[in-house]
Amino acid sequence: MRLAGTQTAMRRVWTVELHPRAGGPRLFCIQCQAHTPPVDGPSARSAALTHLASHARTEALPAHLRTCQCHALGCSWHSRSRGCGGPVLLALTRQTGGRSWRLADTCAACAAATGGTAVVPETLLGARRPKPSGDILRRARHGLPPGSDERARVREMLTYLSAALPQFTSPAARLLALQCALRADTLGHVTVADGLLRTMRLRGRRELWLELAQAGWLETARSRPGPVTVRLLDATVLDQAPGRGARRRAAHWALHPTPLALSAAAPAALRLTALVLASHPFNTEDLDAVSRLCGHSPQQTVELLDRLVSARALVSWHQRQDTGEVLWQFPQQPSHCSADQDR
Ligand SMILES: [Zn+2]
Ligand SMILES: [Zn+2]
Ligand SMILES: [Zn+2]
């Protein structure tokens, strides 16, 4: 873990503030010393993230030179502190009740300890790099099981959505947003087929599309019964590095996240929690991080974990008192899973 010291010239902290203005609120970037065009309230979050992400992208720094900016500022961003630790990540923090947003290089330990903070997956920022075809080779070399890429992609997207969507977005809307983000074309258009909505048990749930539209995350092009066509308004999602094929495979995996066997008829909150757990390869994660991905409070998450045990989707789970980490155990993995009617 590198500490700051010589890195003062390489500060990687960017902040935007939401300023009320006559023609509607505008974002003011501290670094650019400039206002953006007016944003409507609900879309401020994704507009802020899009602008901040553009700084992180253009001011890219090799990984070995990146340091924890929280540490550099005396760890004043959080209260409890066990010291810096883990990789340096890009953390998005909502400050002053949503009136300002900060994106900063932060170590995993500081990011986890800071309130209102979500980690933004770097693959969403580092786009436009040609994707090397060595992906399959790399997987073979490291002996990762098939499906690892899909899990990683879903985990990244859930992490991203935990930053991009309002905190109280419903679990069902999050499940829809995940499918849209993974299936969108490069212009952000996606048609969600009737069969897919039926598979997800979310057919005819127009209020969910409205919820995402009100969050300023997408706009619906048609609202007749049948397939739903939407356009994503979140520019960051359009910049995804992995190609459509890889994203589609991840979207498909998210419908049947092995090794979890949970009925599609289960409540969306339970299905989202199950998906979050299945997307973690080592069956462990910080409770706060799981809660953020699910859009719940830690108390609700604990309750949902208990319900997953009752539903036999998990054998057991427990929380380590010293680290706050949650560990869980899946039932014996089935040898193969059935195909879905994903069309
Ligand atoms: Zn700026
Ligand atoms: Zn810190
Ligand atoms: Zn740190």
Short mmCIF file of C-alpha atoms and ligand atoms in Angstrom, two decimals:
data_model
loop_
_atom_site.label_atom_id
_atom_site.label_comp_id
_atom_site.label_asym_id
_atom_site.label_seq_id
_atom_site.Cartn_x
_atom_site.Cartn_y
_atom_site.Cartn_z
CA MET A 1 0.00 0.00 0.00
CA ARG A 2 1.60 3.28 -1.09
CA LEU A 3 1.06 6.28 1.06
CA ALA A 4 0.81 9.82 -0.23
CA GLY A 5 3.91 11.92 0.52
CA THR A 6 5.43 12.64 -2.88
CA GLN A 7 2.09 12.39 -4.64
CA THR A 8 0.66 15.80 -3.82
CA ALA A 9 0.89 16.82 -7.49
CA MET A 10 -1.28 13.83 -8.39
CA ARG A 11 -4.37 14.54 -6.39
CA ARG A 12 -7.17 12.37 -7.60
CA VAL A 13 -10.17 13.94 -5.90
CA TRP A 14 -12.88 15.57 -7.98
CA THR A 15 -15.95 17.31 -6.61
CA VAL A 16 -19.10 18.75 -8.11
CA GLU A 17 -21.71 20.80 -6.27
CA LEU A 18 -25.36 21.24 -7.08
CA HIS A 19 -26.12 24.97 -7.26
CA PRO A 20 -29.67 26.32 -7.43
CA ARG A 21 -30.06 28.63 -10.44
CA ALA A 22 -32.95 30.48 -12.04
CA GLY A 23 -33.25 28.13 -15.04
CA GLY A 24 -32.94 25.01 -12.85
CA PRO A 25 -30.13 23.58 -10.72
CA ARG A 26 -26.68 23.29 -12.26
CA LEU A 27 -23.65 21.28 -11.32
CA PHE A 28 -20.53 23.28 -10.53
CA CYS A 29 -17.22 21.45 -10.90
CA ILE A 30 -14.55 22.61 -8.46
CA GLN A 31 -11.77 21.48 -10.81
CA CYS A 32 -13.19 22.95 -14.03
CA GLN A 33 -14.46 26.03 -12.18
CA ALA A 34 -17.47 25.85 -14.49
CA HIS A 35 -21.17 25.10 -14.43
CA THR A 36 -22.81 22.36 -16.48
CA PRO A 37 -26.11 22.94 -18.35
CA PRO A 38 -29.19 22.74 -16.09
CA VAL A 39 -29.97 19.29 -14.70
CA ASP A 40 -33.32 18.22 -13.34
CA GLY A 41 -33.21 17.14 -9.72
CA PRO A 42 -33.40 13.36 -9.99
CA SER A 43 -30.81 13.12 -12.78
CA ALA A 44 -28.26 15.19 -10.83
CA ARG A 45 -26.72 12.04 -9.43
CA SER A 46 -25.96 10.46 -12.78
CA ALA A 47 -24.98 13.82 -14.31
CA ALA A 48 -22.54 14.32 -11.44
CA LEU A 49 -21.10 10.85 -11.84
CA THR A 50 -20.78 11.28 -15.61
CA HIS A 51 -18.82 14.51 -15.17
CA LEU A 52 -16.64 13.16 -12.38
CA ALA A 53 -15.98 10.00 -14.37
CA SER A 54 -14.72 12.10 -17.28
CA HIS A 55 -12.07 13.56 -14.95
CA ALA A 56 -11.01 10.12 -13.76
CA ARG A 57 -10.78 8.98 -17.37
CA THR A 58 -8.81 11.91 -18.76
CA GLU A 59 -6.53 12.19 -15.73
CA ALA A 60 -5.74 8.49 -15.70
CA LEU A 61 -2.75 7.36 -13.67
CA PRO A 62 -0.98 3.97 -13.68
CA ALA A 63 -2.26 1.78 -10.86
CA HIS A 64 1.08 1.71 -9.02
CA LEU A 65 1.09 5.50 -8.69
CA ARG A 66 -2.42 5.75 -7.29
CA THR A 67 -2.67 6.35 -3.56
CA CYS A 68 -5.43 6.65 -0.98
CA GLN A 69 -6.53 10.29 -1.12
CA CYS A 70 -8.46 9.84 2.12
CA HIS A 71 -5.22 8.96 3.89
CA ALA A 72 -3.48 11.93 2.27
CA LEU A 73 -6.05 14.18 3.92
CA GLY A 74 -5.70 12.59 7.35
CA CYS A 75 -8.63 10.16 6.99
CA SER A 76 -11.08 12.94 7.85
CA TRP A 77 -13.73 11.49 5.52
CA HIS A 78 -14.75 8.81 8.00
CA SER A 79 -14.87 8.24 11.73
CA ARG A 80 -13.86 4.73 12.69
CA SER A 81 -10.53 3.80 11.19
CA ARG A 82 -8.55 0.60 11.10
CA GLY A 83 -5.97 2.21 8.83
CA CYS A 84 -5.66 1.98 5.07
CA GLY A 85 -5.82 -1.39 3.38
CA GLY A 86 -6.75 -3.19 0.19
CA PRO A 87 -6.56 -1.93 -3.38
CA VAL A 88 -7.01 1.72 -4.32
CA LEU A 89 -10.47 2.10 -5.85
CA LEU A 90 -12.56 4.92 -7.24
CA ALA A 91 -15.11 5.83 -4.58
CA LEU A 92 -18.13 8.04 -5.17
CA THR A 93 -19.41 9.84 -2.09
CA ARG A 94 -22.67 11.73 -1.70
CA GLN A 95 -22.10 14.70 0.58
CA THR A 96 -24.21 17.38 2.28
CA GLY A 97 -27.49 15.58 1.66
CA GLY A 98 -26.92 15.19 -2.08
CA ARG A 99 -25.83 18.77 -2.73
CA SER A 100 -22.31 17.69 -3.62
CA TRP A 101 -20.58 14.62 -4.95
CA ARG A 102 -16.98 13.52 -4.67
CA LEU A 103 -15.07 10.95 -6.69
CA ALA A 104 -11.67 10.01 -5.30
CA ASP A 105 -8.99 7.35 -5.31
CA THR A 106 -9.63 5.65 -1.99
CA CYS A 107 -8.31 2.44 -0.49
CA ALA A 108 -10.88 -0.32 0.04
CA ALA A 109 -10.75 0.08 3.85
CA CYS A 110 -11.38 3.84 3.80
CA ALA A 111 -14.10 3.49 1.13
CA ALA A 112 -15.90 0.90 3.28
CA ALA A 113 -15.66 3.16 6.35
CA THR A 114 -16.98 6.28 4.62
CA GLY A 115 -20.71 6.96 4.73
CA GLY A 116 -22.72 7.51 1.53
CA THR A 117 -19.96 5.93 -0.53
CA ALA A 118 -20.08 3.45 -3.37
CA VAL A 119 -17.22 2.03 -5.38
CA VAL A 120 -17.41 2.79 -9.11
CA PRO A 121 -16.13 -0.11 -11.24
CA GLU A 122 -13.19 1.04 -13.32
CA THR A 123 -14.26 -0.90 -16.38
CA LEU A 124 -17.06 1.62 -16.71
CA LEU A 125 -14.53 4.42 -16.88
CA GLY A 126 -11.64 2.94 -18.78
CA ALA A 127 -13.74 2.37 -21.89
CA ARG A 128 -12.64 2.86 -25.46
CA ARG A 129 -9.53 0.83 -24.79
CA PRO A 130 -9.50 -1.98 -27.33
CA LYS A 131 -10.36 -5.10 -25.37
CA PRO A 132 -7.55 -7.63 -25.70
CA SER A 133 -8.74 -11.00 -26.83
CA GLY A 134 -6.59 -12.57 -24.12
CA ASP A 135 -9.55 -12.77 -21.78
CA ILE A 136 -10.19 -16.46 -22.29
CA LEU A 137 -6.46 -17.18 -22.11
CA ARG A 138 -6.20 -15.28 -18.86
CA ARG A 139 -9.12 -17.21 -17.43
CA ALA A 140 -7.55 -20.50 -18.44
CA ARG A 141 -4.21 -19.48 -16.98
CA HIS A 142 -5.70 -18.58 -13.62
CA GLY A 143 -7.91 -21.64 -13.54
CA LEU A 144 -11.06 -19.60 -12.98
CA PRO A 145 -14.26 -21.58 -13.51
CA PRO A 146 -16.55 -20.76 -16.43
CA GLY A 147 -19.01 -18.06 -15.47
CA SER A 148 -16.40 -16.03 -13.57
CA ASP A 149 -16.52 -13.24 -16.11
CA GLU A 150 -20.30 -13.10 -15.95
CA ARG A 151 -20.24 -12.92 -12.18
CA ALA A 152 -17.58 -10.20 -12.21
CA ARG A 153 -19.53 -8.21 -14.80
CA VAL A 154 -22.76 -8.45 -12.77
CA ARG A 155 -20.95 -7.52 -9.57
CA GLU A 156 -19.43 -4.47 -11.26
CA MET A 157 -22.75 -3.38 -12.66
CA LEU A 158 -24.55 -3.81 -9.32
CA THR A 159 -21.78 -1.77 -7.71
CA TYR A 160 -22.16 0.87 -10.34
CA LEU A 161 -25.94 0.97 -9.94
CA SER A 162 -25.54 1.37 -6.19
CA ALA A 163 -23.76 4.64 -7.02
CA ALA A 164 -25.90 5.75 -9.96
CA LEU A 165 -29.42 5.04 -8.67
CA PRO A 166 -31.04 6.83 -5.73
CA GLN A 167 -30.47 5.05 -2.44
CA PHE A 168 -34.07 3.92 -2.01
CA THR A 169 -34.58 2.49 -5.49
CA SER A 170 -36.69 -0.65 -5.09
CA PRO A 171 -35.09 -4.09 -5.53
CA ALA A 172 -37.34 -4.88 -8.52
CA ALA A 173 -36.33 -1.65 -10.26
CA ARG A 174 -32.67 -2.48 -9.58
CA LEU A 175 -33.11 -5.91 -11.18
CA LEU A 176 -34.63 -4.24 -14.25
CA ALA A 177 -31.91 -1.57 -14.37
CA LEU A 178 -29.27 -4.30 -14.26
CA GLN A 179 -30.79 -6.09 -17.26
CA CYS A 180 -31.11 -2.80 -19.17
CA ALA A 181 -27.54 -1.71 -18.45
CA LEU A 182 -26.15 -5.09 -19.53
CA ARG A 183 -28.31 -5.34 -22.66
CA ALA A 184 -28.20 -1.75 -23.97
CA ASP A 185 -26.60 -0.97 -27.32
CA THR A 186 -23.94 1.74 -27.64
CA LEU A 187 -26.61 4.43 -27.93
CA GLY A 188 -28.26 3.27 -24.73
CA HIS A 189 -31.30 1.78 -26.46
CA VAL A 190 -32.70 -1.49 -25.21
CA THR A 191 -35.90 -3.38 -25.87
CA VAL A 192 -36.78 -5.65 -22.98
CA ALA A 193 -38.68 -8.58 -24.44
CA ASP A 194 -41.98 -9.72 -23.02
CA GLY A 195 -40.55 -13.20 -22.39
CA LEU A 196 -37.70 -11.76 -20.37
CA LEU A 197 -40.10 -9.72 -18.24
CA ARG A 198 -42.19 -12.87 -17.73
CA THR A 199 -39.09 -14.83 -16.69
CA MET A 200 -38.31 -12.10 -14.18
CA ARG A 201 -41.93 -12.02 -12.97
CA LEU A 202 -41.92 -8.28 -13.67
CA ARG A 203 -44.30 -8.18 -16.61
CA GLY A 204 -46.80 -5.32 -16.52
CA ARG A 205 -45.03 -3.61 -13.61
CA ARG A 206 -45.17 -0.16 -15.19
CA GLU A 207 -44.47 1.55 -11.88
CA LEU A 208 -40.92 0.16 -11.97
CA TRP A 209 -40.17 1.83 -15.31
CA LEU A 210 -41.68 5.02 -13.91
CA GLU A 211 -39.44 4.74 -10.86
CA LEU A 212 -36.31 4.50 -13.05
CA ALA A 213 -37.57 7.33 -15.28
CA GLN A 214 -38.21 9.54 -12.27
CA ALA A 215 -34.69 8.82 -11.08
CA GLY A 216 -33.53 10.35 -14.36
CA TRP A 217 -31.84 7.08 -15.28
CA LEU A 218 -33.84 6.17 -18.38
CA GLU A 219 -36.77 7.23 -20.53
CA THR A 220 -39.39 4.86 -21.85
CA ALA A 221 -40.21 5.09 -25.53
CA ARG A 222 -43.50 3.18 -25.38
CA SER A 223 -45.76 2.03 -22.65
CA ARG A 224 -48.19 -0.27 -24.43
CA PRO A 225 -48.42 -3.86 -23.21
CA GLY A 226 -45.70 -6.13 -24.53
CA PRO A 227 -41.98 -5.48 -24.88
CA VAL A 228 -40.70 -2.29 -23.28
CA THR A 229 -38.33 -0.05 -25.22
CA VAL A 230 -36.22 2.38 -23.24
CA ARG A 231 -33.27 4.69 -23.68
CA LEU A 232 -30.72 4.92 -20.88
CA LEU A 233 -29.87 8.49 -19.97
CA ASP A 234 -26.82 7.54 -17.97
CA ALA A 235 -23.87 8.24 -20.26
CA THR A 236 -21.46 6.29 -18.06
CA VAL A 237 -23.23 3.03 -18.79
CA LEU A 238 -22.77 3.57 -22.52
CA ASP A 239 -19.00 3.70 -22.12
CA GLN A 240 -18.65 0.15 -20.95
CA ALA A 241 -15.44 -1.55 -21.99
CA PRO A 242 -16.76 -5.12 -22.40
CA GLY A 243 -18.53 -5.85 -25.64
CA ARG A 244 -22.22 -6.56 -25.99
CA GLY A 245 -21.76 -10.32 -26.23
CA ALA A 246 -20.01 -10.46 -22.86
CA ARG A 247 -22.61 -8.19 -21.31
CA ARG A 248 -25.48 -10.24 -22.68
CA ARG A 249 -23.97 -13.40 -21.23
CA ALA A 250 -23.77 -11.62 -17.87
CA ALA A 251 -27.41 -10.50 -18.17
CA HIS A 252 -28.39 -14.10 -18.87
CA TRP A 253 -26.37 -15.39 -15.91
CA ALA A 254 -28.07 -12.84 -13.64
CA LEU A 255 -31.42 -14.53 -14.38
CA HIS A 256 -30.12 -17.85 -13.05
CA PRO A 257 -27.21 -16.97 -10.79
CA THR A 258 -25.71 -20.37 -10.03
CA PRO A 259 -25.02 -21.72 -7.44
CA LEU A 260 -28.18 -20.12 -6.10
CA ALA A 261 -31.43 -21.95 -6.57
CA LEU A 262 -34.17 -19.48 -5.80
CA SER A 263 -37.57 -19.57 -7.44
CA ALA A 264 -38.33 -16.70 -9.84
CA ALA A 265 -41.56 -16.32 -7.87
CA ALA A 266 -39.59 -15.25 -4.77
CA PRO A 267 -39.92 -11.57 -3.81
CA ALA A 268 -37.61 -9.21 -5.70
CA ALA A 269 -35.79 -8.14 -2.52
CA LEU A 270 -34.86 -11.76 -1.89
CA ARG A 271 -33.84 -12.36 -5.50
CA LEU A 272 -31.64 -9.26 -5.57
CA THR A 273 -29.93 -10.26 -2.32
CA ALA A 274 -29.37 -13.76 -3.72
CA LEU A 275 -27.89 -12.28 -6.90
CA VAL A 276 -25.55 -10.03 -4.92
CA LEU A 277 -24.29 -13.01 -2.92
CA ALA A 278 -23.90 -15.22 -6.00
CA SER A 279 -21.86 -12.54 -7.74
CA HIS A 280 -19.16 -12.70 -5.06
CA PRO A 281 -16.66 -15.44 -5.83
CA PHE A 282 -15.36 -16.03 -2.29
CA ASN A 283 -18.67 -16.16 -0.39
CA THR A 284 -17.70 -13.23 1.79
CA GLU A 285 -18.14 -9.47 1.80
CA ASP A 286 -18.47 -6.55 4.18
CA LEU A 287 -22.07 -6.30 5.46
CA ASP A 288 -22.22 -2.60 4.56
CA ALA A 289 -21.09 -3.37 1.02
CA VAL A 290 -23.75 -6.10 0.59
CA SER A 291 -26.35 -3.67 1.94
CA ARG A 292 -25.34 -0.95 -0.52
CA LEU A 293 -25.56 -3.33 -3.48
CA CYS A 294 -29.03 -4.42 -2.36
CA GLY A 295 -30.19 -0.87 -1.65
CA HIS A 296 -31.13 -1.82 1.92
CA SER A 297 -30.07 -0.94 5.41
CA PRO A 298 -27.74 -3.45 7.12
CA GLN A 299 -30.66 -4.46 9.40
CA GLN A 300 -32.85 -5.31 6.41
CA THR A 301 -29.98 -7.18 4.80
CA VAL A 302 -29.54 -9.34 7.90
CA GLU A 303 -33.25 -10.16 7.76
CA LEU A 304 -33.02 -11.06 4.06
CA LEU A 305 -30.03 -13.33 4.71
CA ASP A 306 -32.11 -15.17 7.32
CA ARG A 307 -34.93 -15.52 4.81
CA LEU A 308 -32.53 -16.95 2.23
CA VAL A 309 -31.58 -19.61 4.77
CA SER A 310 -35.28 -20.35 5.44
CA ALA A 311 -35.83 -20.66 1.69
CA ARG A 312 -32.85 -23.08 1.59
CA ALA A 313 -31.06 -20.89 -0.96
CA LEU A 314 -28.29 -20.63 1.62
CA VAL A 315 -27.14 -23.32 4.04
CA SER A 316 -26.01 -20.72 6.57
CA TRP A 317 -24.48 -17.31 7.05
CA HIS A 318 -22.72 -15.47 9.84
CA GLN A 319 -21.01 -12.18 10.50
CA ARG A 320 -17.49 -11.85 11.85
CA GLN A 321 -17.55 -9.57 14.86
CA ASP A 322 -14.00 -8.28 14.37
CA THR A 323 -14.23 -7.22 10.70
CA GLY A 324 -17.96 -6.84 10.08
CA GLU A 325 -17.61 -9.23 7.15
CA VAL A 326 -20.48 -11.54 6.25
CA LEU A 327 -19.69 -15.13 5.24
CA TRP A 328 -22.21 -17.45 3.66
CA GLN A 329 -22.48 -20.99 2.38
CA PHE A 330 -24.44 -22.20 -0.64
CA PRO A 331 -26.06 -25.62 -0.85
CA GLN A 332 -24.30 -28.22 -3.01
CA GLN A 333 -24.01 -26.77 -6.50
CA PRO A 334 -26.23 -28.50 -9.09
CA SER A 335 -24.27 -30.15 -11.91
CA HIS A 336 -25.95 -28.05 -14.61
CA CYS A 337 -28.63 -25.43 -14.88
CA SER A 338 -31.52 -25.21 -17.26
CA ALA A 339 -31.68 -22.72 -20.10
CA ASP A 340 -34.10 -19.85 -19.80
CA GLN A 341 -36.56 -18.41 -22.24
CA ASP A 342 -34.59 -15.25 -22.66
CA ARG A 343 -36.42 -13.78 -25.62
ZN ZN B 1 -14.89 19.19 -14.03
ZN ZN B 2 -9.27 7.06 5.36
ZN ZN B 3 -7.19 4.73 2.93
#
